[in-house]
PDB file of C-alpha atoms and ligand atoms in Angstrom:
ATOM      1  CA  MET A 300      77.517  99.719 109.987  1.00  0.00           C
ATOM      2  CA  GLU A 301      79.136  98.659 106.692  1.00  0.00           C
ATOM      3  CA  SER A 302      77.538  95.763 104.817  1.00  0.00           C
ATOM      4  CA  ALA A 303      80.683  93.593 105.198  1.00  0.00           C
ATOM      5  CA  GLU A 304      80.675  94.145 108.960  1.00  0.00           C
ATOM      6  CA  VAL A 305      76.984  93.229 109.166  1.00  0.00           C
ATOM      7  CA  VAL A 306      77.621  90.025 107.230  1.00  0.00           C
ATOM      8  CA  ALA A 307      80.650  89.065 109.403  1.00  0.00           C
ATOM      9  CA  ARG A 308      78.631  89.654 112.591  1.00  0.00           C
ATOM     10  CA  ASN A 309      75.707  87.610 111.303  1.00  0.00           C
ATOM     11  CA  ARG A 310      77.968  84.754 110.182  1.00  0.00           C
ATOM     12  CA  ARG A 311      79.273  84.487 113.772  1.00  0.00           C
ATOM     13  CA  TYR A 312      75.696  84.622 115.079  1.00  0.00           C
ATOM     14  CA  TRP A 313      74.415  81.856 112.813  1.00  0.00           C
ATOM     15  CA  GLU A 314      77.497  79.690 113.181  1.00  0.00           C
ATOM     16  CA  ALA A 315      76.962  79.722 116.970  1.00  0.00           C
ATOM     17  CA  LEU A 316      73.410  78.441 116.456  1.00  0.00           C
ATOM     18  CA  ALA A 317      74.358  75.818 113.856  1.00  0.00           C
ATOM     19  CA  PRO A 318      75.019  72.833 116.174  1.00  0.00           C
ATOM     20  CA  HIS A 319      71.557  73.301 117.695  1.00  0.00           C
ATOM     21  CA  ARG A 320      69.476  73.931 114.590  1.00  0.00           C
ATOM     22  CA  LEU A 321      68.881  70.734 112.671  1.00  0.00           C
ATOM     23  CA  GLY A 322      65.556  71.309 110.919  1.00  0.00           C
ATOM     24  CA  GLU A 323      63.368  68.435 109.771  1.00  0.00           C
ATOM     25  CA  SER A 324      64.463  64.838 110.318  1.00  0.00           C
ATOM     26  CA  ILE A 325      65.446  62.299 107.682  1.00  0.00           C
ATOM     27  CA  GLU A 326      62.305  60.370 108.676  1.00  0.00           C
ATOM     28  CA  PHE A 327      60.195  63.449 107.878  1.00  0.00           C
ATOM     29  CA  PHE A 328      61.476  63.479 104.305  1.00  0.00           C
ATOM     30  CA  GLU A 329      61.384  59.680 103.948  1.00  0.00           C
ATOM     31  CA  ALA A 330      57.712  59.818 104.916  1.00  0.00           C
ATOM     32  CA  GLY A 331      57.143  62.226 102.009  1.00  0.00           C
ATOM     33  CA  GLY A 332      57.211  65.428 104.090  1.00  0.00           C
ATOM     34  CA  SER A 333      57.484  68.786 102.311  1.00  0.00           C
ATOM     35  CA  ALA A 334      59.230  71.828 103.790  1.00  0.00           C
ATOM     36  CA  LEU A 335      57.172  74.018 101.439  1.00  0.00           C
ATOM     37  CA  ASN A 336      53.574  74.809 102.346  1.00  0.00           C
ATOM     38  CA  SER A 337      50.738  74.605  99.829  1.00  0.00           C
ATOM     39  CA  ASP A 338      50.773  78.367  99.057  1.00  0.00           C
ATOM     40  CA  GLU A 339      54.509  78.181  98.342  1.00  0.00           C
ATOM     41  CA  LEU A 340      54.046  75.094  96.157  1.00  0.00           C
ATOM     42  CA  ASP A 341      51.375  76.974  94.179  1.00  0.00           C
ATOM     43  CA  ALA A 342      53.664  80.009  93.826  1.00  0.00           C
ATOM     44  CA  VAL A 343      56.696  78.054  92.570  1.00  0.00           C
ATOM     45  CA  GLY A 344      54.695  75.850  90.200  1.00  0.00           C
ATOM     46  CA  ASP A 345      56.164  72.741  88.601  1.00  0.00           C
ATOM     47  CA  VAL A 346      59.928  72.847  89.290  1.00  0.00           C
ATOM     48  CA  ARG A 347      60.814  69.574  87.516  1.00  0.00           C
ATOM     49  CA  GLY A 348      63.955  70.140  85.455  1.00  0.00           C
ATOM     50  CA  ARG A 349      64.077  73.813  86.561  1.00  0.00           C
ATOM     51  CA  ARG A 350      67.172  75.588  87.870  1.00  0.00           C
ATOM     52  CA  VAL A 351      66.426  76.787  91.418  1.00  0.00           C
ATOM     53  CA  LEU A 352      68.533  79.050  93.644  1.00  0.00           C
ATOM     54  CA  GLN A 353      67.621  79.117  97.308  1.00  0.00           C
ATOM     55  CA  LEU A 354      69.040  81.986  99.371  1.00  0.00           C
ATOM     56  CA  ALA A 355      69.786  81.781 103.117  1.00  0.00           C
ATOM     57  CA  CYS A 356      68.940  78.080 102.921  1.00  0.00           C
ATOM     58  CA  SER A 357      70.063  77.254 106.483  1.00  0.00           C
ATOM     59  CA  VAL A 358      69.982  73.443 106.949  1.00  0.00           C
ATOM     60  CA  GLY A 359      68.485  72.974 103.508  1.00  0.00           C
ATOM     61  CA  ASP A 360      65.008  71.632 104.185  1.00  0.00           C
ATOM     62  CA  GLU A 361      63.365  73.633 101.420  1.00  0.00           C
ATOM     63  CA  ALA A 362      66.270  72.967  99.049  1.00  0.00           C
ATOM     64  CA  LEU A 363      65.842  69.229  99.692  1.00  0.00           C
ATOM     65  CA  THR A 364      62.136  69.571  98.950  1.00  0.00           C
ATOM     66  CA  PHE A 365      62.911  71.304  95.637  1.00  0.00           C
ATOM     67  CA  ALA A 366      65.393  68.517  94.782  1.00  0.00           C
ATOM     68  CA  ARG A 367      62.829  65.860  95.601  1.00  0.00           C
ATOM     69  CA  LEU A 368      60.381  67.622  93.273  1.00  0.00           C
ATOM     70  CA  GLY A 369      62.923  67.211  90.477  1.00  0.00           C
ATOM     71  CA  ALA A 370      64.619  70.628  90.393  1.00  0.00           C
ATOM     72  CA  GLU A 371      68.321  71.271  89.861  1.00  0.00           C
ATOM     73  CA  VAL A 372      69.103  73.145  93.091  1.00  0.00           C
ATOM     74  CA  VAL A 373      71.850  75.490  94.254  1.00  0.00           C
ATOM     75  CA  ALA A 374      71.394  76.462  97.916  1.00  0.00           C
ATOM     76  CA  VAL A 375      73.513  79.165  99.549  1.00  0.00           C
ATOM     77  CA  ASP A 376      74.031  80.207 103.146  1.00  0.00           C
ATOM     78  CA  LEU A 377      76.598  82.136 105.151  1.00  0.00           C
ATOM     79  CA  ALA A 378      77.064  79.569 107.897  1.00  0.00           C
ATOM     80  CA  PRO A 379      79.182  76.488 107.116  1.00  0.00           C
ATOM     81  CA  GLY A 380      77.700  74.573 110.061  1.00  0.00           C
ATOM     82  CA  HIS A 381      74.191  74.824 108.619  1.00  0.00           C
ATOM     83  CA  LEU A 382      75.418  73.804 105.178  1.00  0.00           C
ATOM     84  CA  ALA A 383      77.163  70.749 106.667  1.00  0.00           C
ATOM     85  CA  THR A 384      73.834  69.636 108.165  1.00  0.00           C
ATOM     86  CA  GLY A 385      72.140  70.154 104.804  1.00  0.00           C
ATOM     87  CA  ARG A 386      74.823  68.162 102.960  1.00  0.00           C
ATOM     88  CA  ALA A 387      74.534  65.272 105.444  1.00  0.00           C
ATOM     89  CA  LYS A 388      70.749  65.172 104.964  1.00  0.00           C
ATOM     90  CA  ALA A 389      71.065  65.273 101.184  1.00  0.00           C
ATOM     91  CA  GLU A 390      73.500  62.362 101.303  1.00  0.00           C
ATOM     92  CA  ALA A 391      71.258  60.336 103.619  1.00  0.00           C
ATOM     93  CA  LEU A 392      68.275  60.947 101.331  1.00  0.00           C
ATOM     94  CA  GLY A 393      70.181  60.379  98.079  1.00  0.00           C
ATOM     95  CA  LEU A 394      69.221  63.861  96.839  1.00  0.00           C
ATOM     96  CA  ALA A 395      71.501  66.192  94.864  1.00  0.00           C
ATOM     97  CA  VAL A 396      71.718  69.763  96.154  1.00  0.00           C
ATOM     98  CA  ASP A 397      74.686  72.008  95.393  1.00  0.00           C
ATOM     99  CA  PHE A 398      75.148  73.612  98.846  1.00  0.00           C
ATOM    100  CA  ARG A 399      77.498  76.594  98.743  1.00  0.00           C
ATOM    101  CA  GLU A 400      78.899  78.898 101.387  1.00  0.00           C
ATOM    102  CA  GLN A 401      78.024  82.303  99.951  1.00  0.00           C
ATOM    103  CA  ASP A 402      76.964  85.732 101.135  1.00  0.00           C
ATOM    104  CA  MET A 403      73.708  86.430  99.307  1.00  0.00           C
ATOM    105  CA  MET A 404      74.905  90.028  98.864  1.00  0.00           C
ATOM    106  CA  ALA A 405      77.974  88.858  96.908  1.00  0.00           C
ATOM    107  CA  LEU A 406      77.008  85.748  94.961  1.00  0.00           C
ATOM    108  CA  ALA A 407      79.560  84.107  92.666  1.00  0.00           C
ATOM    109  CA  PRO A 408      79.219  85.309  89.044  1.00  0.00           C
ATOM    110  CA  GLU A 409      78.446  81.809  87.743  1.00  0.00           C
ATOM    111  CA  LEU A 410      75.261  81.634  89.853  1.00  0.00           C
ATOM    112  CA  THR A 411      73.002  82.932  87.124  1.00  0.00           C
ATOM    113  CA  GLY A 412      70.280  81.870  84.664  1.00  0.00           C
ATOM    114  CA  PHE A 413      67.850  80.574  87.304  1.00  0.00           C
ATOM    115  CA  ASP A 414      64.196  79.739  86.641  1.00  0.00           C
ATOM    116  CA  LEU A 415      63.354  80.322  90.295  1.00  0.00           C
ATOM    117  CA  ILE A 416      65.033  82.224  93.123  1.00  0.00           C
ATOM    118  CA  PHE A 417      63.460  81.461  96.500  1.00  0.00           C
ATOM    119  CA  ILE A 418      63.897  82.922  99.983  1.00  0.00           C
ATOM    120  CA  SER A 419      61.792  82.287 103.056  1.00  0.00           C
ATOM    121  CA  TRP A 420      61.067  82.512 106.794  1.00  0.00           C
ATOM    122  CA  GLY A 421      63.668  84.731 108.312  1.00  0.00           C
ATOM    123  CA  GLY A 422      65.788  85.074 105.176  1.00  0.00           C
ATOM    124  CA  ILE A 423      65.092  88.582 103.867  1.00  0.00           C
ATOM    125  CA  CYS A 424      65.745  90.123 107.295  1.00  0.00           C
ATOM    126  CA  TRP A 425      69.483  89.407 106.765  1.00  0.00           C
ATOM    127  CA  VAL A 426      69.644  91.564 103.633  1.00  0.00           C
ATOM    128  CA  PRO A 427      71.355  94.863 104.513  1.00  0.00           C
ATOM    129  CA  ASP A 428      70.652  96.625 101.193  1.00  0.00           C
ATOM    130  CA  LEU A 429      67.324  95.644  99.634  1.00  0.00           C
ATOM    131  CA  THR A 430      67.682  97.710  96.447  1.00  0.00           C
ATOM    132  CA  ARG A 431      71.106  96.285  95.540  1.00  0.00           C
ATOM    133  CA  TRP A 432      70.006  92.761  96.483  1.00  0.00           C
ATOM    134  CA  ALA A 433      66.849  92.805  94.323  1.00  0.00           C
ATOM    135  CA  ALA A 434      68.685  94.278  91.333  1.00  0.00           C
ATOM    136  CA  ASP A 435      71.367  91.605  91.576  1.00  0.00           C
ATOM    137  CA  LEU A 436      68.786  88.806  91.808  1.00  0.00           C
ATOM    138  CA  ALA A 437      66.860  90.128  88.802  1.00  0.00           C
ATOM    139  CA  SER A 438      70.058  89.861  86.754  1.00  0.00           C
ATOM    140  CA  ARG A 439      70.472  86.215  87.826  1.00  0.00           C
ATOM    141  CA  LEU A 440      67.006  85.129  86.686  1.00  0.00           C
ATOM    142  CA  ALA A 441      66.566  83.640  83.245  1.00  0.00           C
ATOM    143  CA  PRO A 442      63.985  85.513  81.131  1.00  0.00           C
ATOM    144  CA  GLY A 443      60.596  84.402  82.495  1.00  0.00           C
ATOM    145  CA  GLY A 444      62.283  83.331  85.747  1.00  0.00           C
ATOM    146  CA  VAL A 445      60.487  83.976  89.023  1.00  0.00           C
ATOM    147  CA  LEU A 446      61.512  85.442  92.384  1.00  0.00           C
ATOM    148  CA  VAL A 447      59.468  84.093  95.312  1.00  0.00           C
ATOM    149  CA  ILE A 448      59.702  85.660  98.777  1.00  0.00           C
ATOM    150  CA  SER A 449      57.751  83.871 101.540  1.00  0.00           C
ATOM    151  CA  GLU A 450      58.225  85.686 104.813  1.00  0.00           C
ATOM    152  CA  HIS A 451      57.077  86.839 108.207  1.00  0.00           C
ATOM    153  CA  HIS A 452      54.980  89.956 107.789  1.00  0.00           C
ATOM    154  CA  PRO A 453      56.857  93.129 108.842  1.00  0.00           C
ATOM    155  CA  LEU A 454      53.847  94.205 110.924  1.00  0.00           C
ATOM    156  CA  TRP A 455      54.185  91.032 113.014  1.00  0.00           C
ATOM    157  CA  GLU A 456      57.893  91.730 113.358  1.00  0.00           C
ATOM    158  CA  VAL A 457      57.301  95.069 115.100  1.00  0.00           C
ATOM    159  CA  LEU A 458      54.412  94.004 117.364  1.00  0.00           C
ATOM    160  CA  THR A 459      54.866  92.248 120.683  1.00  0.00           C
ATOM    161  CA  VAL A 460      51.589  90.521 121.332  1.00  0.00           C
ATOM    162  CA  THR A 461      51.354  90.164 125.062  1.00  0.00           C
ATOM    163  CA  ALA A 462      48.698  92.002 127.048  1.00  0.00           C
ATOM    164  CA  PRO A 463      48.766  94.918 126.551  1.00  0.00           C
ATOM    165  CA  MET A 464      50.045  94.687 122.973  1.00  0.00           C
ATOM    166  CA  ARG A 465      53.156  96.830 122.433  1.00  0.00           C
ATOM    167  CA  VAL A 466      55.018  98.159 119.430  1.00  0.00           C
ATOM    168  CA  THR A 467      58.615  97.054 120.033  1.00  0.00           C
ATOM    169  CA  GLY A 468      60.035  97.805 116.595  1.00  0.00           C
ATOM    170  CA  ASN A 469      59.779 100.721 114.197  1.00  0.00           C
ATOM    171  CA  TYR A 470      58.044  99.763 110.937  1.00  0.00           C
ATOM    172  CA  PHE A 471      59.863 102.610 109.174  1.00  0.00           C
ATOM    173  CA  ALA A 472      63.400 102.038 110.563  1.00  0.00           C
ATOM    174  CA  PRO A 473      64.519  98.623 109.313  1.00  0.00           C
ATOM    175  CA  ALA A 474      67.857  98.024 111.129  1.00  0.00           C
ATOM    176  CA  ARG A 475      67.498  95.871 114.254  1.00  0.00           C
ATOM    177  CA  ASP A 476      70.356  94.925 116.600  1.00  0.00           C
ATOM    178  CA  GLY A 477      69.403  91.744 118.427  1.00  0.00           C
ATOM    179  CA  TYR A 478      65.725  91.239 119.286  1.00  0.00           C
ATOM    180  CA  SER A 479      63.596  93.142 121.809  1.00  0.00           C
ATOM    181  CA  ASP A 480      60.901  90.437 121.522  1.00  0.00           C
ATOM    182  CA  PRO A 481      62.339  86.899 121.919  1.00  0.00           C
ATOM    183  CA  LEU A 482      59.506  85.524 119.775  1.00  0.00           C
ATOM    184  CA  LYS A 483      61.030  87.266 116.754  1.00  0.00           C
ATOM    185  CA  ALA A 484      64.470  85.631 117.245  1.00  0.00           C
ATOM    186  CA  PRO A 485      65.376  82.186 115.842  1.00  0.00           C
ATOM    187  CA  GLN A 486      63.379  79.670 117.866  1.00  0.00           C
ATOM    188  CA  ILE A 487      66.449  77.856 119.206  1.00  0.00           C
ATOM    189  CA  THR A 488      67.557  81.006 121.063  1.00  0.00           C
ATOM    190  CA  ARG A 489      64.606  80.528 123.425  1.00  0.00           C
ATOM    191  CA  GLU A 490      66.543  77.565 124.854  1.00  0.00           C
ATOM    192  CA  LEU A 491      70.089  78.850 124.354  1.00  0.00           C
ATOM    193  CA  GLY A 492      69.605  82.535 125.190  1.00  0.00           C
ATOM    194  CA  ASP A 493      70.360  85.277 122.704  1.00  0.00           C
ATOM    195  CA  ASP A 494      73.421  87.213 123.781  1.00  0.00           C
ATOM    196  CA  ILE A 495      75.393  86.930 120.521  1.00  0.00           C
ATOM    197  CA  PRO A 496      75.249  90.192 118.528  1.00  0.00           C
ATOM    198  CA  SER A 497      73.353  90.178 115.239  1.00  0.00           C
ATOM    199  CA  ARG A 498      72.078  92.866 112.856  1.00  0.00           C
ATOM    200  CA  SER A 499      68.886  92.132 110.952  1.00  0.00           C
ATOM    201  CA  TYR A 500      66.368  94.287 109.089  1.00  0.00           C
ATOM    202  CA  VAL A 501      62.587  94.473 109.166  1.00  0.00           C
ATOM    203  CA  TRP A 502      61.774  95.450 105.582  1.00  0.00           C
ATOM    204  CA  SER A 503      58.326  96.999 105.161  1.00  0.00           C
ATOM    205  CA  LEU A 504      56.101  95.649 102.397  1.00  0.00           C
ATOM    206  CA  GLY A 505      56.483  98.995 100.619  1.00  0.00           C
ATOM    207  CA  ALA A 506      60.284  98.672 100.696  1.00  0.00           C
ATOM    208  CA  VAL A 507      60.198  95.102  99.353  1.00  0.00           C
ATOM    209  CA  VAL A 508      57.767  95.903  96.531  1.00  0.00           C
ATOM    210  CA  THR A 509      59.668  99.049  95.565  1.00  0.00           C
ATOM    211  CA  ALA A 510      62.998  97.172  95.445  1.00  0.00           C
ATOM    212  CA  VAL A 511      61.469  94.422  93.295  1.00  0.00           C
ATOM    213  CA  LEU A 512      59.925  96.945  90.864  1.00  0.00           C
ATOM    214  CA  ASN A 513      63.114  99.026  90.709  1.00  0.00           C
ATOM    215  CA  ALA A 514      64.964  95.828  89.792  1.00  0.00           C
ATOM    216  CA  GLY A 515      62.809  95.698  86.645  1.00  0.00           C
ATOM    217  CA  LEU A 516      60.742  92.677  87.696  1.00  0.00           C
ATOM    218  CA  THR A 517      56.984  92.461  87.183  1.00  0.00           C
ATOM    219  CA  LEU A 518      54.979  91.885  90.337  1.00  0.00           C
ATOM    220  CA  ARG A 519      52.753  88.858  89.809  1.00  0.00           C
ATOM    221  CA  SER A 520      51.169  88.613  93.263  1.00  0.00           C
ATOM    222  CA  LEU A 521      51.483  89.789  96.841  1.00  0.00           C
ATOM    223  CA  GLN A 522      49.434  87.783  99.303  1.00  0.00           C
ATOM    224  CA  GLU A 523      49.132  88.479 103.036  1.00  0.00           C
ATOM    225  CA  PHE A 524      48.047  85.713 105.374  1.00  0.00           C
ATOM    226  CA  ALA A 525      46.658  85.422 108.883  1.00  0.00           C
ATOM    227  CA  GLU A 526      48.384  82.879 111.122  1.00  0.00           C
ATOM    228  CA  PRO A 527      46.489  82.952 114.430  1.00  0.00           C
ATOM    229  CA  ASP A 528      49.217  81.020 116.283  1.00  0.00           C
ATOM    230  CA  MET A 529      51.605  83.934 115.689  1.00  0.00           C
ATOM    231  CA  TYR A 530      49.251  86.298 117.548  1.00  0.00           C
ATOM    232  CA  ALA A 531      47.946  83.752 120.061  1.00  0.00           C
ATOM    233  CA  ASP A 532      47.524  86.296 122.877  1.00  0.00           C
ATOM    234  CA  LEU A 533      44.984  88.217 120.765  1.00  0.00           C
ATOM    235  CA  GLY A 534      42.436  85.436 121.284  1.00  0.00           C
ATOM    236  CA  ASP A 535      39.464  85.786 118.940  1.00  0.00           C
ATOM    237  CA  GLN A 536      41.198  88.553 117.006  1.00  0.00           C
ATOM    238  CA  ALA A 537      44.388  86.575 116.351  1.00  0.00           C
ATOM    239  CA  GLY A 538      43.320  86.146 112.743  1.00  0.00           C
ATOM    240  CA  HIS A 539      42.635  89.844 112.187  1.00  0.00           C
ATOM    241  CA  LEU A 540      46.221  90.901 111.497  1.00  0.00           C
ATOM    242  CA  PRO A 541      48.621  89.794 108.762  1.00  0.00           C
ATOM    243  CA  ALA A 542      51.300  87.395 109.998  1.00  0.00           C
ATOM    244  CA  THR A 543      53.050  86.303 106.804  1.00  0.00           C
ATOM    245  CA  TYR A 544      53.299  87.294 103.148  1.00  0.00           C
ATOM    246  CA  LEU A 545      54.153  85.671  99.845  1.00  0.00           C
ATOM    247  CA  LEU A 546      55.449  87.760  96.936  1.00  0.00           C
ATOM    248  CA  THR A 547      55.955  86.482  93.408  1.00  0.00           C
ATOM    249  CA  ALA A 548      57.670  88.574  90.718  1.00  0.00           C
ATOM    250  CA  VAL A 549      58.755  87.601  87.229  1.00  0.00           C
ATOM    251  CA  ARG A 550      61.570  88.741  84.918  1.00  0.00           C
TER     252      ARG A 550
HETATM  253  C1  SAM B 843      66.070  81.685 109.757  1.00  0.00           C
HETATM  254  S1  SAM B 843      67.293  80.992 108.726  1.00  0.00           S
HETATM  255  C2  SAM B 843      66.576  80.828 107.111  1.00  0.00           C
HETATM  256  C3  SAM B 843      65.336  80.254 107.011  1.00  0.00           C
HETATM  257  C4  SAM B 843      65.175  79.020 106.165  1.00  0.00           C
HETATM  258  N1  SAM B 843      64.250  79.317 105.104  1.00  0.00           N
HETATM  259  C5  SAM B 843      64.643  77.999 107.092  1.00  0.00           C
HETATM  260  O1  SAM B 843      63.411  77.908 107.200  1.00  0.00           O
HETATM  261  O2  SAM B 843      65.443  77.331 107.754  1.00  0.00           O
HETATM  262  C6  SAM B 843      68.336  82.343 108.329  1.00  0.00           C
HETATM  263  C7  SAM B 843      69.577  81.916 107.560  1.00  0.00           C
HETATM  264  O3  SAM B 843      70.091  83.071 106.894  1.00  0.00           O
HETATM  265  C8  SAM B 843      71.484  82.874 106.779  1.00  0.00           C
HETATM  266  N2  SAM B 843      72.091  84.150 106.411  1.00  0.00           N
HETATM  267  C9  SAM B 843      72.177  85.290 107.151  1.00  0.00           C
HETATM  268  N3  SAM B 843      72.788  86.267 106.443  1.00  0.00           N
HETATM  269  C10 SAM B 843      73.090  85.735 105.217  1.00  0.00           C
HETATM  270  C11 SAM B 843      73.741  86.239 104.047  1.00  0.00           C
HETATM  271  N4  SAM B 843      74.183  87.496 103.992  1.00  0.00           N
HETATM  272  N5  SAM B 843      73.898  85.412 102.993  1.00  0.00           N
HETATM  273  C12 SAM B 843      73.458  84.124 103.030  1.00  0.00           C
HETATM  274  N6  SAM B 843      72.829  83.591 104.117  1.00  0.00           N
HETATM  275  C13 SAM B 843      72.651  84.386 105.198  1.00  0.00           C
HETATM  276  C14 SAM B 843      71.872  82.334 108.137  1.00  0.00           C
HETATM  277  O4  SAM B 843      73.136  81.703 108.134  1.00  0.00           O
HETATM  278  C15 SAM B 843      70.714  81.385 108.425  1.00  0.00           C
HETATM  279  O5  SAM B 843      71.015  80.067 108.066  1.00  0.00           O
END
């Protein structure tokens, strides 16, 4: 499937979910809530006065958190419905975020010179060409700028953890049409059903690291984390497998 066709299909998929996917409430942010966890906050460092680009920002919760921390934020997503939710939240909270409807594979030329480019939680799986994507992002970082990827671990993506545990994806064949395990699909589809076509990609850690290095970036850290809730059916061993990862690379 051509990249443009993948993107068009996925825009339809995400637009269909948009009215049902609202993210954190205004009250959550007013109470001082952060959409970034402590490992992510450590990885991004002090963002005050920094230029931040968030990719696949969805309804903007992390972008709003960056803005609240004092960053100058551009947040891009394919789906206008998600961006509209993000804009409404920003307005309600009095925060400035430049939300833009953009395909992260074809960003506008002026989106460049960033101190931080951030993508998370079901973002990288929508990248159809990892090598081209990483090279493009490297060129949009200011010297010393940092790329942070905080994601579901690809091993978790290919395992279905019910008894007996099954391998329902191929770690070495990234393209995935729809989801054979509903727990890997966007959470809202567990209520709505998931019959709208989508094409996503499970990128192995090796593929991600190789793309980042080929883009000329320097790998600063690659952490893998247990998240027992994501393997709940494994009982005592739920913490024995990696569930998420956090990669930081610098230009
Ligand atoms: C699971 S959400 C992103 C996760 C976000 N960090 C969050 O926690 O809400 C995936 C998002 O990727 C967006 N997306 C998919 N393909 C994209 C593309 N090619 N360019 C930009 N955004 C894309 C979708 O519209 C959707 O909002």
